[in-house]
Short mmCIF file of C-alpha atoms in Angstrom, two decimals:
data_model
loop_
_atom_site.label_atom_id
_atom_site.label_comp_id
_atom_site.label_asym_id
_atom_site.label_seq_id
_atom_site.Cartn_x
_atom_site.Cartn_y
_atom_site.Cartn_z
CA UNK A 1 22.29 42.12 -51.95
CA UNK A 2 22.20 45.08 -49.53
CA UNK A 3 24.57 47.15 -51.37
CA UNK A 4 23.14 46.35 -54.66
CA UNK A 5 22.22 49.29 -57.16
CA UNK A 6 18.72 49.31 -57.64
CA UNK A 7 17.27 50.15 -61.64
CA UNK A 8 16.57 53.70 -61.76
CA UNK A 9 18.01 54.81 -58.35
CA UNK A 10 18.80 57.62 -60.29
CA UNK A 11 15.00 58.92 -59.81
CA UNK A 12 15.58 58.99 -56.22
CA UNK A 13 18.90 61.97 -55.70
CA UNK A 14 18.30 65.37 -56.02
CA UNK A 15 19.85 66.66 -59.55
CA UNK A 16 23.37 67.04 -58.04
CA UNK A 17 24.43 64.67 -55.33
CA UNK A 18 27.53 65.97 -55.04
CA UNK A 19 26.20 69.73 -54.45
CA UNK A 20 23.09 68.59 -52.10
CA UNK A 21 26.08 67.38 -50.05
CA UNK A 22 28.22 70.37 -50.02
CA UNK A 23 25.16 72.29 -49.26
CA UNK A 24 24.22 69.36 -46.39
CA UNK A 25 27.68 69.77 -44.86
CA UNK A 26 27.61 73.76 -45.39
CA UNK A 27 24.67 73.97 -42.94
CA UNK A 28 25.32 71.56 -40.59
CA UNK A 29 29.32 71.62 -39.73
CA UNK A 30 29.23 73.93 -36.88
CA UNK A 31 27.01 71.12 -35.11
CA UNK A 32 30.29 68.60 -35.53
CA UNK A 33 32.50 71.64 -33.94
CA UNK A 34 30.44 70.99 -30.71
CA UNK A 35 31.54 67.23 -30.27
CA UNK A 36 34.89 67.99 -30.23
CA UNK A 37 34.63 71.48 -28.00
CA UNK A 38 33.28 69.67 -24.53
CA UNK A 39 29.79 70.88 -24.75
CA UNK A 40 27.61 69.84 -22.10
CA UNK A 41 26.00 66.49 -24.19
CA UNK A 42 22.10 67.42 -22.73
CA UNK A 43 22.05 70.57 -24.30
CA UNK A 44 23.56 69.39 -27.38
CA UNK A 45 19.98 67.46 -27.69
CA UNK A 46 18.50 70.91 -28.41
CA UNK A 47 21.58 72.41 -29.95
CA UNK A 48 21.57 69.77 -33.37
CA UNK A 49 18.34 70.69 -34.20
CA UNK A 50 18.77 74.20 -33.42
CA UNK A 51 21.94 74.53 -35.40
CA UNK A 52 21.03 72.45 -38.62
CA UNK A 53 18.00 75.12 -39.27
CA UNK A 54 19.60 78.28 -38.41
CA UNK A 55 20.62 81.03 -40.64
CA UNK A 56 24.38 81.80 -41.38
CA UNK A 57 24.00 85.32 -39.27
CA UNK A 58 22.93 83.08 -36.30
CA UNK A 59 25.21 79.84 -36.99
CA UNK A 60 28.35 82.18 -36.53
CA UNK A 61 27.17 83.17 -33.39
CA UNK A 62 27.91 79.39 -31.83
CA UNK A 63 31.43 79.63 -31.78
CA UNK A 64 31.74 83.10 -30.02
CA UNK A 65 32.93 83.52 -26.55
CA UNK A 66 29.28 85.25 -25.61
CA UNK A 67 26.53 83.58 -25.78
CA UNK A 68 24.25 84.27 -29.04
CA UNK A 69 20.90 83.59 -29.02
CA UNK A 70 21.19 79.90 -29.35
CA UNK A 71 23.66 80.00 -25.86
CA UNK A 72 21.71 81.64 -24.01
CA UNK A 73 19.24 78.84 -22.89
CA UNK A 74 21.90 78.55 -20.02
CA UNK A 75 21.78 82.45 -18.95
CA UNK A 76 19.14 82.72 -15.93
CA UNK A 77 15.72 82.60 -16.74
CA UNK A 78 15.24 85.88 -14.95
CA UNK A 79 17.41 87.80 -17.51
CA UNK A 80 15.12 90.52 -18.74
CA UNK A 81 17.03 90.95 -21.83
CA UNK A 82 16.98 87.16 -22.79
CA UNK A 83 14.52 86.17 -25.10
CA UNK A 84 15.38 82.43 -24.91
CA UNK A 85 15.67 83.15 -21.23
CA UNK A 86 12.12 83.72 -21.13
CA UNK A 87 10.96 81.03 -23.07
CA UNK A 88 12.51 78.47 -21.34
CA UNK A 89 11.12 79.97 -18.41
CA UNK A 90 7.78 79.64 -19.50
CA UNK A 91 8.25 75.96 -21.30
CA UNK A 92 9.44 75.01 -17.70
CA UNK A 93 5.68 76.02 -16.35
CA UNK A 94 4.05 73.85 -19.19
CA UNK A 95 2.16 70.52 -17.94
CA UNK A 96 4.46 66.89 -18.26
CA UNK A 97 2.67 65.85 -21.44
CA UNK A 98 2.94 69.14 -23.29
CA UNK A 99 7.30 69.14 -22.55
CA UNK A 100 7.15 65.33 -23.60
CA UNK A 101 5.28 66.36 -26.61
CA UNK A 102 7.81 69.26 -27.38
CA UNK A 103 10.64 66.75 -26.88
CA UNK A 104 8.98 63.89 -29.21
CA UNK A 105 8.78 66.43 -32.23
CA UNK A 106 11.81 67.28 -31.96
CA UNK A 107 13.01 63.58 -32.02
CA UNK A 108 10.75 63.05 -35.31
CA UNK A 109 12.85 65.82 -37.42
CA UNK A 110 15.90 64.93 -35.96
CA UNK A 111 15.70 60.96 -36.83
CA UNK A 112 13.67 62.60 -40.42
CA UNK A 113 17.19 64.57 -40.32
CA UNK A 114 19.10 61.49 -39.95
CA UNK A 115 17.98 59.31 -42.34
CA UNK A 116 18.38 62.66 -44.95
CA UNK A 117 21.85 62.51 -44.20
CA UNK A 118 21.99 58.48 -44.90
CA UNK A 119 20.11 58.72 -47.74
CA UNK A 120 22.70 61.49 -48.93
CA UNK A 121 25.61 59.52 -48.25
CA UNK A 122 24.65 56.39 -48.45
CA UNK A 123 25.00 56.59 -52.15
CA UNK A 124 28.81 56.40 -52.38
CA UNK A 125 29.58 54.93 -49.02
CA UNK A 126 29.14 51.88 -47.70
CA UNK A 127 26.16 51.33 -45.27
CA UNK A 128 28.95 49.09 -43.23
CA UNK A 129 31.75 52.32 -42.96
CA UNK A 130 28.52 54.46 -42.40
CA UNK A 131 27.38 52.85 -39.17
CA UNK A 132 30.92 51.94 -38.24
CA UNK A 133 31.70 56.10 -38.41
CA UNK A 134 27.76 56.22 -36.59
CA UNK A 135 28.74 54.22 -33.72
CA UNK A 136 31.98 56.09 -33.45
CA UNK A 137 30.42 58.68 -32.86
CA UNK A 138 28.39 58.14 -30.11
CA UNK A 139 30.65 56.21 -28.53
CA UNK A 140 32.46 59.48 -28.46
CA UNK A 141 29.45 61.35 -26.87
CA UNK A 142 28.32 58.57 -24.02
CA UNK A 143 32.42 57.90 -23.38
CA UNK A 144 32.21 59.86 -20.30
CA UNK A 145 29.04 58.08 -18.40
CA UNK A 146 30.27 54.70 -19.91
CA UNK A 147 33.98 55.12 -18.16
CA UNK A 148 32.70 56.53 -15.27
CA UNK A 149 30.60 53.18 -14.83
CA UNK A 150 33.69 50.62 -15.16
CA UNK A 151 33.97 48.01 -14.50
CA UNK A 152 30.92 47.80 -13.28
CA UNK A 153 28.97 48.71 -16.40
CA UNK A 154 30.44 45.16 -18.23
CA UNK A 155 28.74 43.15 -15.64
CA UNK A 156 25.49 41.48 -16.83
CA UNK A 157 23.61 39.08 -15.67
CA UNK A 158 22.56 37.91 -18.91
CA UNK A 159 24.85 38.35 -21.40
CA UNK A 160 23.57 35.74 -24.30
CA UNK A 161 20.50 38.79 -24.20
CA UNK A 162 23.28 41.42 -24.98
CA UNK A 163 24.75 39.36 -27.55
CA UNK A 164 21.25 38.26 -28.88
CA UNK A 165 20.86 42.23 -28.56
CA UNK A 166 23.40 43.59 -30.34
CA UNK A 167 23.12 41.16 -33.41
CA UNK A 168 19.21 42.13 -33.45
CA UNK A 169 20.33 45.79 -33.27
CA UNK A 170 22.77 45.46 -35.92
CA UNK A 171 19.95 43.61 -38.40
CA UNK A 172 17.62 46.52 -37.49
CA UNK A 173 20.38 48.90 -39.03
CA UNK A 174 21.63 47.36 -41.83
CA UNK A 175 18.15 46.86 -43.40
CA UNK A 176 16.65 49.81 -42.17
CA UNK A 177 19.39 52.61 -43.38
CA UNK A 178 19.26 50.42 -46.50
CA UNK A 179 15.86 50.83 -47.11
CA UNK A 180 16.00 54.47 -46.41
CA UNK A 181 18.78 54.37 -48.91
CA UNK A 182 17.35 52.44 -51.61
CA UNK A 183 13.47 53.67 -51.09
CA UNK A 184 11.89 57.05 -51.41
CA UNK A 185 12.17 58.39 -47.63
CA UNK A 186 8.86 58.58 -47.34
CA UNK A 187 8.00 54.82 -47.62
CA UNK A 188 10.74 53.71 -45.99
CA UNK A 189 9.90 55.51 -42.86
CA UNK A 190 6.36 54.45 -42.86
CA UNK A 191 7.74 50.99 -43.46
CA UNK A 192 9.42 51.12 -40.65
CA UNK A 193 6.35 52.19 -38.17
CA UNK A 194 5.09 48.48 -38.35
CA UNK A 195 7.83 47.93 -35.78
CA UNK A 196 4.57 48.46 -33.07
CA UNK A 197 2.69 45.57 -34.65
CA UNK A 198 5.67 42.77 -34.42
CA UNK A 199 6.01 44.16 -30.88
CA UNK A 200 2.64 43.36 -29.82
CA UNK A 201 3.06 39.76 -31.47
CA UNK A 202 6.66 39.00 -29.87
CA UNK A 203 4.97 40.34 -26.39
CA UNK A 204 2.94 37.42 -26.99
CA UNK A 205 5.42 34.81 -27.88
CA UNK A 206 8.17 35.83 -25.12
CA UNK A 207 6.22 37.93 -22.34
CA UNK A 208 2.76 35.97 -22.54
CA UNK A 209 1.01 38.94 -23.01
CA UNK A 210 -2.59 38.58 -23.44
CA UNK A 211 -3.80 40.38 -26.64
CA UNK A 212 -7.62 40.96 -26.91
CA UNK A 213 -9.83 41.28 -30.01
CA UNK A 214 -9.29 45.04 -30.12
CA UNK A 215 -5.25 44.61 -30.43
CA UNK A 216 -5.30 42.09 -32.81
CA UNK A 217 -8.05 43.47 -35.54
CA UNK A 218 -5.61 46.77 -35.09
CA UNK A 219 -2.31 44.99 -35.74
CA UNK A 220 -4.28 42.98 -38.45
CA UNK A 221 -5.14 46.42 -39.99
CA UNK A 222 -1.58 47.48 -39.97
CA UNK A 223 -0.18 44.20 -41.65
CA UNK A 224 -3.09 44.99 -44.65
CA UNK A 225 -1.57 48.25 -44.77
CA UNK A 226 2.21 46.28 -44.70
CA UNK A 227 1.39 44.12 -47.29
CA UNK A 228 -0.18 47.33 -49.70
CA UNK A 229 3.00 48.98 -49.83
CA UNK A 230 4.85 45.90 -50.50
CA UNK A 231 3.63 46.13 -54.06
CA UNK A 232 3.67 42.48 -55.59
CA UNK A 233 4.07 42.61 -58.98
CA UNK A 234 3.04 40.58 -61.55
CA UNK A 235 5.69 37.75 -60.97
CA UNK A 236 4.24 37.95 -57.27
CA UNK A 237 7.87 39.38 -56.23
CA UNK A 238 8.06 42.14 -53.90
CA UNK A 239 10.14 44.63 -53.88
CA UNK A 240 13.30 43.77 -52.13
CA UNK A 241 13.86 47.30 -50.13
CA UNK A 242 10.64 47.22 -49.02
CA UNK A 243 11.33 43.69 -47.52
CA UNK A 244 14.60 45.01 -45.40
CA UNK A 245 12.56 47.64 -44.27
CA UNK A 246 10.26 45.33 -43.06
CA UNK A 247 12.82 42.88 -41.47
CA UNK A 248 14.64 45.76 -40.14
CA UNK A 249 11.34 47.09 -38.60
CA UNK A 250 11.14 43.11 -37.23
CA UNK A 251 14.55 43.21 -35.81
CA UNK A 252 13.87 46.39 -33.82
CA UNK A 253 10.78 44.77 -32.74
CA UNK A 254 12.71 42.07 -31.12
CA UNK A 255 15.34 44.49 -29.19
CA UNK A 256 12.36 46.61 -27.62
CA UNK A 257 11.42 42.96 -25.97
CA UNK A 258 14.52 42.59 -25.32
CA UNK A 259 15.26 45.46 -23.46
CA UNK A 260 12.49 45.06 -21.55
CA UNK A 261 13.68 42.18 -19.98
CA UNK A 262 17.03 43.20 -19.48
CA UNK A 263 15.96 46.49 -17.84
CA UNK A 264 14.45 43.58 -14.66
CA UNK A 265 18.29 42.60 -14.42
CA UNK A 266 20.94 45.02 -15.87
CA UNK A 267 21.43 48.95 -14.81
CA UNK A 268 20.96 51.31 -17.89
CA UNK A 269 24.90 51.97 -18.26
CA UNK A 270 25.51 47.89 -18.91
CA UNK A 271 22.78 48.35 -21.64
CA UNK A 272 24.41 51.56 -22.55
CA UNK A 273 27.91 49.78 -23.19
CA UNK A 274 27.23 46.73 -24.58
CA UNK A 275 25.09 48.90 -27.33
CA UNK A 276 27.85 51.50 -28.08
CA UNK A 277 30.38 48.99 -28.35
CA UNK A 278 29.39 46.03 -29.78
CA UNK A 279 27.65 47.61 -33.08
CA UNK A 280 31.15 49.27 -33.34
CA UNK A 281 32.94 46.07 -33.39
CA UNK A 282 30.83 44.08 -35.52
CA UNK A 283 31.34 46.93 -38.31
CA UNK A 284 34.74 46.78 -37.89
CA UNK A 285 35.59 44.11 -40.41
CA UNK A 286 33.16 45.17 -42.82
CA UNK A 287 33.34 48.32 -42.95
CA UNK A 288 37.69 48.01 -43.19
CA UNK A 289 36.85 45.77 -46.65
CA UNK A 290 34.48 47.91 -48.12
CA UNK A 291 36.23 51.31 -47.51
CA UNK A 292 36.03 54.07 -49.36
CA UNK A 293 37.91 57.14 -48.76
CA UNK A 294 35.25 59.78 -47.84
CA UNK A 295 35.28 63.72 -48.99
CA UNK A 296 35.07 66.25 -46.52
CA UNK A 297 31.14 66.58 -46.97
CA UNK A 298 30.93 62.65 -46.43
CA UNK A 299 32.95 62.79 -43.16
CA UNK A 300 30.64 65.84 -41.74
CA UNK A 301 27.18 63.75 -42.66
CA UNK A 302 28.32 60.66 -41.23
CA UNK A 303 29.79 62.35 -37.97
CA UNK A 304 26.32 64.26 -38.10
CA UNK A 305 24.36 61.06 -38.09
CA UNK A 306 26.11 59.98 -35.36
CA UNK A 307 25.48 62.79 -33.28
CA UNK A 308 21.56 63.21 -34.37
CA UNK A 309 20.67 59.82 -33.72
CA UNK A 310 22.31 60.33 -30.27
CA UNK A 311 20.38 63.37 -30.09
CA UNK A 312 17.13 62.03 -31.31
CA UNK A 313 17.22 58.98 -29.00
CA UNK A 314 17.90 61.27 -25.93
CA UNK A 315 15.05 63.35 -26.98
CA UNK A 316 12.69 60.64 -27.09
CA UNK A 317 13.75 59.23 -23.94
CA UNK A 318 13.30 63.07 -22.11
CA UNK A 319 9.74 62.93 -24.02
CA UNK A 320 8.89 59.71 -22.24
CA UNK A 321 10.20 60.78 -18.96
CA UNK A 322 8.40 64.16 -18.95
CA UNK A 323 4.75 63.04 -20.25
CA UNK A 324 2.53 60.47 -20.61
CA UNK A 325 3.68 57.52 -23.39
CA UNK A 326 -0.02 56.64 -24.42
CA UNK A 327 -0.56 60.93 -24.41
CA UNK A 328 2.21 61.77 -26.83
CA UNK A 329 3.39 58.68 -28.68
CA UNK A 330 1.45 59.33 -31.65
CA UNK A 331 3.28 62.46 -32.89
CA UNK A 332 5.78 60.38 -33.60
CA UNK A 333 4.34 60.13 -36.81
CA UNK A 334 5.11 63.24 -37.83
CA UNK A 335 8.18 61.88 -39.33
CA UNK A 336 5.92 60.74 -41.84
CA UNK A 337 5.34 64.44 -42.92
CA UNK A 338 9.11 65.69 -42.30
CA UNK A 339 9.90 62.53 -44.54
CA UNK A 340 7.46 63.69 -47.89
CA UNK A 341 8.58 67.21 -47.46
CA UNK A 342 12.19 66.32 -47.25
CA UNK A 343 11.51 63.60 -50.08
CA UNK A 344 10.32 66.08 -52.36
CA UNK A 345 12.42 69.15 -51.74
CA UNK A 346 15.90 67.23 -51.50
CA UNK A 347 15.15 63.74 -53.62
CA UNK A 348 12.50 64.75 -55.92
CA UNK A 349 10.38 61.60 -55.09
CA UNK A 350 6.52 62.00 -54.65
CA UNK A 351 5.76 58.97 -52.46
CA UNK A 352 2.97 56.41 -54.53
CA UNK A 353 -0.60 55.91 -54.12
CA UNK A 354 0.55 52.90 -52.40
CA UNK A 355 2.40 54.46 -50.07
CA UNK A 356 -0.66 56.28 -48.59
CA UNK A 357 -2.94 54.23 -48.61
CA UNK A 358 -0.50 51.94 -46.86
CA UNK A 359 0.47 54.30 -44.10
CA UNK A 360 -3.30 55.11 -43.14
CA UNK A 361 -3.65 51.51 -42.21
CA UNK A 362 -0.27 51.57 -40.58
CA UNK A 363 -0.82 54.28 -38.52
CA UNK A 364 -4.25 54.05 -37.96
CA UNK A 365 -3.59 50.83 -36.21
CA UNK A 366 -0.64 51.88 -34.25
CA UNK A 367 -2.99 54.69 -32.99
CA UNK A 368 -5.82 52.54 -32.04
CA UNK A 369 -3.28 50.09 -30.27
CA UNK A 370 -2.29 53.62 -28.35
CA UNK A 371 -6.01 54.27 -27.46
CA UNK A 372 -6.36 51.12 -26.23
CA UNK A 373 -4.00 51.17 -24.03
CA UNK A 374 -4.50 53.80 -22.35
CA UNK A 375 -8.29 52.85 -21.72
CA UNK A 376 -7.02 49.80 -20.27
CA UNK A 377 -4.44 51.94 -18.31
CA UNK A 378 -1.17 49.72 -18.98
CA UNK A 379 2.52 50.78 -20.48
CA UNK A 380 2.55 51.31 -24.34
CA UNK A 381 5.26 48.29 -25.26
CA UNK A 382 7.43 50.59 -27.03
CA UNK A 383 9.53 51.69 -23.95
CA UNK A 384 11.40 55.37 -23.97
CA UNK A 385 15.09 53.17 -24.30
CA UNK A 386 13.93 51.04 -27.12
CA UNK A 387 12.70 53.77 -29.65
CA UNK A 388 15.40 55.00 -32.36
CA UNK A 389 17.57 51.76 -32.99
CA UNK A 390 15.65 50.88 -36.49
CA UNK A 391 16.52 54.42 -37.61
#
């Protein structure tokens, strides 16, 4: 089962659990302070992942009437005296692809971030009370665009997609977190890149794409890679994290497609509404029989993953907006990096042999599916709105 304790799980938490979360929480509570203060929700975006790295001289300056350095991003950009005046100034003058690869990094720590903070609390709460307080959340944050759309925004032309949706959706996130719970980050994240390959061969199956030679040795290459970090044993059993990570990565597969088609038919805030809500309501029961009574450190990491993954998925979609999808999509695999640092500083996991050996063939195949794409000049499949949900 999911929620299963896995033989030396021990191996994978930092020495103290209890003090990585204090520590967790210690850094990152002035970020939850913002939810509940009205903050304009776009700048938030930049805000999380300014907030969870800054120092405690700069943190205190968030709350203050005046703007600190991390407020003044909204102070004119002719302010002499603002430094962050002047770099926004000059970020503004970059080319599309260069601001879309800014924003893409930034959505590669902050969904590294995120699955830090589920791996952190995932180890004494339930992954069904964790996405029910996730979804919470956001719903929190997008409350304001998704009233101002009633009724309107529950109209759909095709709501057995939006059901078929949301169930995919939830699949994607109960084995994904899981895996990120239950694995070392590092191979859970890289794990969860073969999403691009099942993509490619559900764009066959329900779009009637055409896939060429070139596409299908590269998504070959990637399932070799797959199937090297599965690690069969002996008995021929893999292991079973590994295998939610790859349904998960499945699942999301199946919503980008998804999404794709109901973009043709439904506005963005339908999409928006059925997401935030249903997920919620499908936790409901779950999450109400498995309850645990959180600490105060619990409740700040799962409001935080609530608010990064909203942050992380707004950043990607401001990435693919401002630049070029087959330009900047492959930093995305930075998180790959962010993962085996985090990993190692906060777990104490070094990832296997496996694991990068694996992830070459992964990644090198995602990449070539990218260069290919853009030689042949078409859309990469994995659409701004569909990135994040396996996270």
């Amino acid at each position: 089962m999911i929620l299963s304790e896995r033989s030396g799980l021990q191996q994978d938490l930092p020495r103290s659990s209890s003090e990585a979360l204090s520590i967790t929480a210690e850094h990152s509570i002035v970020v939850v302070l913002f939810l509940f203060s009205g903050t304009d929700p776009d700048r938030l975006t930049i805000l999380v992942s300014a907030s969870l790295s800054a120092p405690a001289h700069l943190s205190g300056h968030i709350g203050r009437s005046t703007p600190g350095p991390l407020l003044q991003m909204d102070q004119p950009t002719d302010a002499p005296a603002s430094f962050a005046g002047r770099i926004r100034h000059r970020l503004e003058k970059l080319p599309g692809n260069s601001i879309g690869a800014l924003w893409i990094l930034q959505a590669a720590v902050l969904f590294t971030l995120m699955s830090m903070f589920i791996k952190l609390v995932g180890q004494d709460i339930s992954i069904f009370q964790i996405l029910l307080i996730r979804q919470a959340t956001m719903a929190v944050i997008v409350a304001p665009k998704i009233l101002h759309g009633l009724p309107g925004s529950l109209y759909t032309r095709r709501p057995d997609l939006q059901v078929a949706r949301i169930a995919l959706a939830c699949t994607a996130m109960l084995c994904g977190f899981s895996a990120v719970i239950y694995l070392p980050l590092a191979e859970a994240t890289a794990l969860g890149f073969s999403k691009t390959f099942f993509v490619t061969i559900f764009a066959i199956i329900f779009l009637s794409e055409k896939v060429g030679r070139h596409r299908w040795a590269a998504t070959i290459v990637g399932f070799i890679g797959v199937i090297i970090m599965l690690r069969p044993g002996s008995g021929g059993l893999f292991d079973p994290y590994a295998a939610l990570a790859i349904g998960g990565a499945a699942a999301a597969g199946l919503v980008t497609i998804i999404l794709r088609i109901l973009t043709r038919t439904d506005l963005p805030s339908t999409i928006l509404t059925y997401q935030a809500v249903g997920v919620g309501l499908i936790m409901i029961i779950p999450a109400i029989y498995a309850w645990k009574d959180p600490t105060l450190e619990q409740w700040t990491l799962m409001i935080l993953i609530g608010i990064v993954s909203w942050a992380g998925q707004m950043s990607n979609i401001r990435a693919f907006r401002a630049g070029e999808p087959t330009a900047i999509a492959s930093l995305d695999y930075t998180r790959l990096i962010y993962a085996t640092i985090i990993g190692v500083l906060v777990f104490g996991n070094w990832p296997g042999v496996e694991t990068y050996i694996g992830a070459a063939f992964i990644i090198g195949g995602s990449l070539y599916v990218i260069r290919r794409e853009a030689a042949l000049g078409r859309a990469l499949a994995r659409s701004a709105d569909s990135r994040g949900y396996n996270n």
